């Protein structure tokens, strides 16, 4: 790559950026990343051990799925103490060591923030059950309804995301409480100002610890429509076509008119952005980052950025991108997906691109193992920020988890016949570090989930030693992202021929990069200059592992052969 160091230094002077802009953020699922003590469960010291590995790849920051004290019904998303580290993951001292080491290495740490609910073992919930002063309405409580037979029934037909009623009777308090996830995850009442203030206290506590921001969980669930003048909650309508979801116990059976995407959820994000900006003014230092998780409408995702008056999330996860790129998506559909986001964003924000996380099958499995490099190239060469789920850099695929091995509450709430449609365990299997026992994840003999069967052939150590591998490709792409044209060059994108996506990135006065992604199974030949004027010859920067093109190869692009299921990055030769 030509004059890389000079170009990057020049850019930093001419067009200085905030630390997080155009970054690549790596999701660490701590339970599955690295086990330092041999108990089969990943932990904080395991993450600390691998910080240099992550920095060497080139990640800007890591965000940790929840590490707080929890009964682990939903593996950390059921928090019993927002101020304590879960013992299986380590101690507060271990966390402080992680922060210290991350600063030494030069990588930022972002924590998962789970505001919608707490564990029913949380002290706040127990105080609310007992109607302790100040906690009476900390959660969403209701007496329920009395039916025609004089029997008490739940307040409404609302369903949990994990199936069945979202209401659970508490015998001690003699009321129902709302839980939009498991019965042990009680929904906080964000219409209570005391709850809002308490959660802001939690945020400030961890900012004081030296973290660089938060990834905020499950935002569409945070507010529900309040009760009517009689104190009752409305039933939600059944979907129009029940053949799509015929089980009345399933969450998808209802249109979530009253429990999802209330405008107050977006307003709350604006308040949290204001909190982080106030914190920076008070304490100095760099920008504290907000990333937000919301499976919601496209319009709402845009509003999470801000409303033109107030700012919100810097990185509202682009689930529109993830949910609309399917195995059979055409090049034209992918192009339209990308342009819709870029053309709809508010001013002065950055796009972001994400294809995987702990709740969705890995994109290598979902979109086809033969095309995993192609989609990695796509993810890493679009303008803005990229988000990487642990293991994507080495091409990890979903592991096989039997019904007997299933531990995910979403899978366990189903049946042996249907669990594979619900369980999130396959995308959470232990990281594949090397070819030793248990993939080098642990020195013990057991792992909390089984290691994927391909770990001996596919692991970080072997890929780091091989000139051509998923990991080497990923590193090349991270380096490429630092080039001026990839940092600030506009995107020009087309779909051509039989399912080929081709696009360019060029900042005036700098190199032109052309990316060719052939989504079809067959080789197609064309003149690259018919679409982007890259010149008669171009150099290969990187390509899919199975491609015949190798790094540094100079090609006559007038007769370029785009191989099936292959991605290639080209740069002009001066």
XYZ file of C-alpha atoms in Angstrom:
574
model
C 0.000 0.000 0.000
C 1.616 3.269 -1.093
C 3.006 5.805 1.407
C 0.667 4.591 4.137
C 2.445 6.231 7.074
C 2.867 9.572 5.319
C -0.734 9.636 4.182
C -2.139 8.837 7.612
C 0.004 11.495 9.292
C -1.031 14.068 6.715
C -4.682 13.238 7.228
C -4.430 13.583 11.000
C -3.252 17.173 10.566
C -5.601 18.183 7.767
C -8.753 16.461 8.897
C -8.441 15.545 12.578
C -11.169 13.248 13.851
C -12.570 12.357 17.209
C -11.200 9.071 18.551
C -14.331 7.060 17.705
C -15.001 8.374 14.198
C -14.567 5.861 11.366
C -13.604 3.322 14.002
C -14.121 -0.401 14.290
C -15.795 -1.559 17.496
C -15.419 -5.141 18.647
C -18.092 -6.871 20.674
C -16.600 -9.119 23.328
C -19.035 -11.668 24.733
C -16.999 -12.164 27.933
C -18.435 -15.572 28.781
C -17.137 -16.957 25.491
C -13.983 -14.966 24.800
C -11.189 -16.313 27.020
C -11.214 -18.276 30.288
C -8.206 -17.434 32.466
C -8.931 -19.666 35.472
C -9.989 -22.984 33.961
C -13.639 -23.036 35.054
C -14.908 -23.148 31.466
C -16.388 -19.643 31.584
C -14.728 -16.615 30.016
C -13.740 -13.803 32.365
C -12.291 -10.306 32.644
C -8.709 -11.452 33.096
C -9.122 -13.467 29.917
C -10.133 -10.292 28.074
C -7.163 -8.436 29.562
C -4.822 -11.172 28.314
C -6.020 -10.629 24.752
C -6.101 -6.832 24.552
C -2.816 -6.673 22.641
C -4.160 -9.193 20.126
C -7.195 -6.968 19.520
C -5.108 -3.818 19.305
C -2.731 -5.511 16.877
C -5.662 -6.258 14.574
C -6.551 -2.566 14.765
C -9.793 -2.269 16.728
C -10.687 1.166 18.085
C -12.564 -0.095 21.098
C -14.214 -3.111 22.660
C -17.669 -3.261 24.140
C -18.323 -5.897 26.736
C -21.651 -7.691 26.961
C -22.903 -7.368 30.579
C -20.368 -8.148 33.294
C -22.516 -7.071 36.246
C -23.701 -9.270 39.111
C -26.515 -11.479 37.863
C -28.329 -14.779 38.466
C -27.424 -15.480 34.798
C -30.924 -16.457 33.730
C -30.306 -14.413 30.574
C -26.518 -14.534 30.904
C -25.998 -11.081 32.337
C -28.956 -9.236 30.868
C -30.741 -9.889 34.164
C -28.745 -7.627 36.469
C -29.108 -7.930 40.248
C -26.501 -5.278 41.122
C -25.551 -2.541 38.668
C -22.557 -1.568 40.811
C -20.866 -4.971 41.149
C -18.944 -7.378 38.887
C -20.407 -10.852 38.467
C -18.122 -13.228 40.450
C -17.742 -15.709 37.565
C -16.157 -12.898 35.560
C -13.846 -11.683 38.308
C -13.608 -8.841 40.783
C -13.760 -5.075 40.697
C -9.976 -5.148 40.929
C -9.882 -7.291 37.798
C -12.090 -4.756 36.038
C -9.843 -1.876 37.089
C -6.827 -3.813 35.812
C -8.623 -4.297 32.495
C -9.239 -0.554 32.185
C -5.633 0.216 33.134
C -4.199 -2.267 30.644
C -6.563 -1.083 27.883
C -5.277 2.471 28.335
C -1.682 1.231 28.149
C -2.402 -0.709 24.962
C -4.465 2.122 23.461
C -7.864 0.535 23.120
C -11.130 1.903 24.521
C -13.534 -0.003 26.765
C -17.303 0.405 26.410
C -19.801 -1.247 28.749
C -23.210 -2.717 28.054
C -25.929 -0.690 29.793
C -29.228 -2.514 30.375
C -31.823 0.080 31.441
C -35.109 -1.639 30.589
C -35.201 -4.175 33.407
C -33.442 -5.730 36.377
C -33.326 -9.195 37.836
C -36.095 -9.971 40.302
C -33.221 -10.590 42.720
C -32.174 -6.933 42.496
C -32.441 -5.022 45.776
C -34.585 -2.412 44.015
C -37.144 -5.035 43.043
C -37.271 -6.479 46.539
C -37.844 -2.987 47.925
C -40.604 -2.437 45.392
C -42.253 -5.727 46.357
C -42.234 -4.522 49.950
C -43.459 -1.060 48.926
C -40.429 0.555 50.537
C -40.714 4.319 50.413
C -39.382 5.664 47.107
C -39.510 2.239 45.445
C -43.282 1.664 45.380
C -43.547 2.427 41.665
C -40.006 1.561 40.589
C -41.428 -1.211 38.406
C -44.637 -1.581 36.391
C -47.259 -3.044 38.755
C -50.965 -3.716 38.294
C -53.800 -5.444 40.168
C -54.894 -7.348 37.064
C -58.441 -7.898 35.860
C -61.304 -9.944 37.265
C -62.961 -12.042 34.549
C -66.636 -13.095 34.233
C -65.952 -16.100 36.456
C -64.491 -13.944 39.207
C -60.931 -15.119 38.452
C -58.003 -12.729 38.462
C -56.281 -12.402 35.068
C -53.228 -10.490 33.801
C -53.797 -6.780 33.113
C -53.498 -7.189 29.316
C -52.623 -9.655 26.583
C -49.027 -8.398 26.289
C -46.469 -11.093 25.478
C -42.886 -11.588 26.587
C -40.170 -11.663 23.933
C -39.389 -15.092 25.405
C -43.023 -16.258 24.878
C -46.092 -16.400 27.103
C -47.578 -13.562 29.138
C -45.469 -10.499 29.913
C -47.195 -10.288 33.303
C -46.249 -12.313 36.391
C -48.166 -12.464 39.662
C -46.189 -11.593 42.793
C -47.788 -13.276 45.768
C -46.132 -11.067 48.352
C -47.178 -7.754 46.843
C -50.462 -9.181 45.508
C -49.973 -7.572 42.123
C -48.707 -8.411 38.658
C -45.385 -6.989 37.433
C -44.408 -6.467 33.809
C -41.518 -8.436 32.299
C -40.952 -8.115 28.577
C -38.280 -10.794 28.711
C -38.048 -13.664 31.233
C -40.160 -13.729 34.419
C -36.956 -12.969 36.310
C -36.380 -9.750 34.350
C -38.766 -7.170 35.796
C -39.331 -4.013 33.724
C -38.343 -0.761 35.370
C -40.902 2.047 35.283
C -39.204 4.828 33.339
C -42.257 7.044 33.806
C -41.021 7.382 37.382
C -38.399 10.204 37.620
C -36.683 8.338 40.454
C -35.895 5.483 38.060
C -34.528 7.895 35.457
C -32.261 9.497 38.056
C -31.127 6.142 39.460
C -30.031 4.913 36.039
C -28.148 8.151 35.411
C -26.331 7.548 38.703
C -25.330 4.116 37.409
C -23.940 5.645 34.222
C -21.907 8.212 36.122
C -20.522 5.509 38.417
C -19.013 3.556 35.522
C -17.840 6.681 33.714
C -15.935 7.488 36.902
C -14.236 4.094 36.490
C -12.700 5.313 33.246
C -14.804 3.648 30.575
C -15.244 5.374 27.217
C -18.991 4.961 26.804
C -21.980 2.654 26.731
C -23.783 0.320 24.386
C -27.430 0.652 25.437
C -29.608 -2.446 25.295
C -33.208 -3.115 24.201
C -34.310 0.486 23.782
C -37.672 -0.133 22.059
C -38.897 -1.968 25.182
C -38.060 0.785 27.651
C -41.406 2.583 27.698
C -44.923 1.181 27.432
C -48.118 3.095 26.884
C -49.323 4.258 30.273
C -52.640 3.110 31.774
C -55.908 4.811 30.792
C -58.085 6.941 33.097
C -59.325 3.753 34.759
C -55.819 2.507 35.377
C -56.008 -0.230 32.731
C -53.533 -1.191 30.028
C -54.872 -1.764 26.476
C -54.640 -5.116 24.728
C -52.382 -5.252 21.684
C -53.919 -6.264 18.334
C -53.234 -9.636 16.756
C -51.164 -9.520 13.548
C -53.131 -9.449 10.301
C -51.738 -12.712 8.962
C -51.489 -15.245 11.788
C -50.094 -17.853 9.389
C -46.769 -16.000 9.761
C -46.819 -16.653 13.506
C -49.651 -19.047 14.396
C -48.729 -19.648 18.054
C -50.724 -17.266 20.309
C -48.105 -17.708 23.052
C -45.382 -16.273 20.839
C -44.289 -12.645 20.934
C -44.652 -12.325 17.166
C -48.397 -13.115 17.389
C -49.169 -9.500 18.351
C -48.569 -6.069 16.862
C -46.658 -4.335 19.639
C -48.456 -1.035 19.386
C -48.300 -0.255 23.097
C -45.118 -1.946 24.300
C -42.629 -0.986 21.578
C -41.112 2.165 20.139
C -42.802 4.734 22.319
C -41.388 8.227 21.602
C -40.160 8.548 25.192
C -37.480 5.909 24.495
C -35.842 8.187 21.940
C -36.168 11.168 24.276
C -34.353 9.169 26.961
C -31.401 8.606 24.633
C -31.189 12.358 24.094
C -31.009 12.803 27.862
C -28.197 10.261 28.111
C -26.269 12.037 25.349
C -26.627 15.259 27.342
C -25.353 13.431 30.420
C -22.201 12.260 28.620
C -21.567 15.745 27.257
C -22.022 17.253 30.709
C -19.669 14.640 32.102
C -16.978 15.603 29.607
C -17.344 19.268 30.564
C -17.096 18.415 34.247
C -14.243 15.903 34.061
C -12.449 16.631 30.794
C -10.979 13.868 28.715
C -12.297 12.574 25.437
C -15.795 12.054 24.092
C -17.863 9.372 25.817
C -19.496 7.242 23.157
C -23.096 6.034 22.952
C -23.990 2.996 20.836
C -27.638 1.963 20.873
C -29.463 -1.285 20.188
C -32.938 -0.970 18.713
C -34.722 -3.390 16.421
C -37.169 -0.800 15.221
C -38.393 1.063 12.174
C -35.978 2.769 9.821
C -37.486 6.144 10.762
C -36.861 5.529 14.443
C -33.270 4.489 13.774
C -32.708 7.869 12.147
C -34.319 9.609 15.133
C -31.901 7.832 17.494
C -29.152 9.920 15.857
C -31.006 13.094 16.823
C -33.990 15.222 15.835
C -32.213 18.256 14.406
C -32.301 20.051 17.737
C -30.962 17.473 20.184
C -28.299 14.838 19.634
C -28.701 11.173 20.446
C -26.633 8.091 19.755
C -23.393 8.393 17.803
C -23.829 4.797 16.628
C -27.454 3.637 16.457
C -26.763 0.104 15.306
C -27.684 -0.273 11.658
C -29.946 -3.280 12.041
C -31.688 -2.218 8.845
C -28.484 -3.304 7.100
C -28.213 -6.549 9.061
C -31.861 -7.563 8.746
C -32.179 -6.763 5.050
C -29.066 -8.502 3.803
C -30.185 -12.075 3.264
C -28.645 -15.096 1.589
C -30.644 -14.422 -1.571
C -30.290 -10.616 -1.556
C -29.314 -9.230 -4.935
C -26.578 -6.709 -5.597
C -29.261 -4.133 -6.433
C -31.047 -4.757 -3.130
C -27.834 -4.416 -1.144
C -26.967 -1.216 -3.000
C -30.409 0.232 -2.219
C -30.078 -0.812 1.421
C -26.750 1.013 1.743
C -27.875 4.159 -0.055
C -31.092 4.415 1.915
C -29.120 4.682 5.162
C -26.506 7.093 3.813
C -29.054 9.357 2.135
C -31.394 9.421 5.140
C -28.905 10.227 7.914
C -29.064 13.605 9.627
C -26.263 16.069 8.928
C -22.915 15.682 10.660
C -23.287 12.050 11.722
C -21.533 8.910 10.539
C -22.997 5.773 9.030
C -22.404 2.468 10.767
C -22.472 -1.094 9.514
C -23.122 -4.268 11.466
C -23.839 -7.836 10.344
C -23.712 -9.840 13.575
C -24.079 -9.902 17.345
C -24.913 -12.245 20.221
C -28.607 -12.390 19.265
C -28.303 -13.387 15.591
C -26.716 -16.256 13.671
C -23.218 -15.410 12.511
C -23.175 -13.883 9.044
C -20.737 -16.556 7.865
C -23.484 -19.100 8.560
C -26.439 -16.916 7.640
C -25.110 -15.626 4.319
C -22.988 -18.584 3.268
C -19.527 -19.715 4.361
C -18.185 -19.389 0.827
C -19.106 -15.679 0.889
C -17.945 -14.754 4.398
C -14.883 -12.887 3.089
C -17.002 -11.058 0.532
C -19.277 -9.718 3.265
C -16.321 -8.912 5.516
C -14.922 -6.786 2.698
C -18.296 -5.083 2.296
C -18.586 -4.345 6.020
C -15.083 -2.902 6.271
C -14.988 -0.755 3.117
C -18.177 1.276 3.503
C -17.898 4.835 4.901
C -18.302 5.385 8.640
C -18.021 3.027 11.606
C -17.929 -0.761 11.556
C -19.021 -3.112 14.328
C -17.441 -6.557 14.583
C -18.800 -9.450 16.646
C -16.120 -11.570 18.307
C -14.825 -14.281 15.981
C -15.909 -12.584 12.762
C -12.302 -11.634 12.122
C -11.351 -15.332 11.894
C -14.529 -16.370 10.095
C -16.103 -18.264 12.996
C -19.322 -20.045 12.089
C -22.259 -21.052 14.265
C -21.469 -23.978 16.530
C -23.693 -27.024 16.910
C -25.533 -27.049 20.254
C -27.883 -29.931 21.029
C -31.130 -29.585 22.965
C -29.420 -31.158 25.988
C -26.589 -28.606 25.780
C -28.894 -25.603 25.254
C -28.716 -23.011 28.031
C -30.101 -19.852 26.395
C -33.377 -18.947 28.080
C -34.925 -18.139 24.711
C -34.115 -21.628 23.448
C -35.082 -23.324 26.714
C -38.500 -21.630 26.554
C -39.263 -23.590 23.381
C -39.072 -27.368 22.811
C -36.712 -30.043 21.455
C -38.532 -29.751 18.132
C -38.271 -25.959 17.789
C -35.312 -24.824 19.936
C -32.964 -24.329 16.982
C -35.243 -21.552 15.710
C -35.024 -19.739 19.048
C -31.710 -20.513 20.741
C -28.899 -17.975 20.504
C -26.288 -20.422 21.802
C -24.836 -21.352 18.361
C -23.484 -17.830 17.805
C -22.071 -17.703 21.354
C -19.716 -20.687 21.305
C -16.180 -20.197 22.727
C -13.601 -18.251 20.776
C -11.255 -20.448 18.762
C -7.764 -19.411 19.816
C -5.745 -22.425 18.674
C -5.908 -26.145 17.854
C -5.259 -27.344 21.417
C -7.869 -28.862 23.715
C -11.067 -26.763 23.847
C -9.621 -24.453 21.182
C -7.305 -22.794 23.705
C -10.305 -21.075 25.261
C -9.671 -22.720 28.641
C -7.118 -24.964 30.319
C -9.995 -26.887 31.889
C -11.853 -29.872 30.460
C -15.300 -28.272 30.272
C -16.723 -25.228 28.530
C -20.052 -23.568 29.266
C -21.041 -24.147 25.618
C -19.433 -26.690 23.295
C -16.588 -25.487 21.110
C -17.451 -25.410 17.392
C -16.265 -28.568 15.646
C -14.012 -26.821 13.092
C -11.667 -25.220 15.636
C -8.631 -27.334 14.679
C -8.754 -26.076 11.106
C -10.011 -22.571 11.903
C -8.447 -20.664 14.791
C -6.628 -17.421 15.482
C -3.153 -18.914 15.921
C -3.121 -20.887 12.689
C -4.571 -17.947 10.763
C -1.969 -15.560 12.183
C 0.768 -17.869 10.884
C -0.744 -18.296 7.429
C -0.072 -15.630 4.781
C -3.584 -16.006 3.391
C -6.409 -16.365 5.910
C -9.588 -14.714 7.139
C -7.569 -12.998 9.867
C -4.897 -11.699 7.484
C -7.619 -10.356 5.189
C -9.269 -8.639 8.147
C -6.008 -6.990 9.185
C -5.464 -5.763 5.625
C -8.933 -4.238 5.626
C -8.372 -2.486 8.959
C -5.162 -0.961 7.607
C -6.976 0.021 4.436
C -9.616 1.842 6.489
C -6.930 4.327 7.583
C -6.269 5.526 4.030
C -7.576 9.053 3.277
C -9.901 7.868 0.519
C -11.380 5.233 2.819
C -11.692 7.692 5.690
C -13.295 10.562 3.829
C -13.874 9.548 0.234
C -17.508 9.566 -0.890
C -19.183 6.314 -1.867
C -20.141 5.766 -5.495
C -21.950 2.459 -5.873
C -23.598 0.423 -8.652
C -25.055 -3.004 -9.280
C -24.004 -4.403 -12.649
C -24.219 -7.496 -14.827
C -25.505 -10.626 -13.094
C -25.418 -9.734 -9.381
C -22.183 -7.793 -9.059
C -21.850 -4.940 -6.582
C -19.135 -2.457 -7.530
C -18.249 0.753 -5.742
C -15.476 3.281 -5.400
C -14.003 5.382 -2.619
C -11.804 8.324 -3.549
C -10.870 11.553 -1.852
C -9.788 14.139 -4.450
C -6.027 14.081 -4.895
C -5.724 10.612 -3.350
C -5.860 6.998 -4.486
C -9.028 5.547 -5.945
C -10.203 2.237 -4.503
C -12.669 0.079 -6.393
C -14.361 -2.809 -4.624
C -15.911 -5.619 -6.666
C -18.227 -8.124 -4.976
C -19.622 -10.917 -7.137
C -22.688 -12.371 -5.389
C -23.314 -14.888 -8.155
C -21.738 -18.324 -8.437
C -20.094 -17.742 -11.798
C -17.134 -15.732 -13.077
C -18.050 -12.609 -15.071
C -15.696 -10.524 -17.190
C -15.920 -6.765 -17.746
C -13.911 -3.558 -18.038
C -13.718 -1.861 -14.637
C -13.252 1.495 -16.377
C -16.709 1.222 -17.869
C -17.907 1.985 -14.365
C -15.064 3.743 -12.504
C -12.061 5.362 -14.167
C -9.334 3.595 -12.222
C -6.855 3.485 -15.128
C -5.612 0.710 -17.369
C -3.941 -1.144 -14.541
C -4.823 -1.635 -10.886
C -3.194 -3.312 -7.901
C -4.937 -5.900 -5.772
C -5.059 -4.736 -2.152
C -6.860 -7.828 -0.862
C -9.372 -10.469 -1.912
C -11.432 -13.384 -0.643
C -9.349 -16.377 0.409
C -10.490 -18.549 -2.491
C -9.705 -15.878 -5.103
C -6.954 -16.338 -7.665
C -5.984 -12.700 -7.097
C -3.333 -12.042 -4.468
C -2.163 -8.941 -2.621
C 0.194 -6.782 -4.699
C -0.766 -8.318 -8.034
C -1.092 -5.739 -10.834
C -3.929 -6.391 -13.285
C -5.136 -5.192 -16.640
C -8.650 -4.214 -15.531
C -9.989 -3.839 -19.051
C -10.649 -7.564 -18.958
C -11.240 -8.092 -15.238
C -12.559 -11.498 -14.202
C -14.862 -11.212 -11.198
C -14.955 -14.690 -9.679
C -18.169 -16.046 -8.211
C -18.739 -15.421 -4.458
C -15.496 -13.436 -4.309
C -14.698 -9.896 -3.194
C -11.677 -7.937 -4.453
C -10.319 -4.506 -3.498
C -8.373 -2.692 -6.221
C -6.350 0.532 -6.124
C -5.223 2.637 -9.057
C -1.592 2.330 -10.167
C -0.002 5.711 -10.912
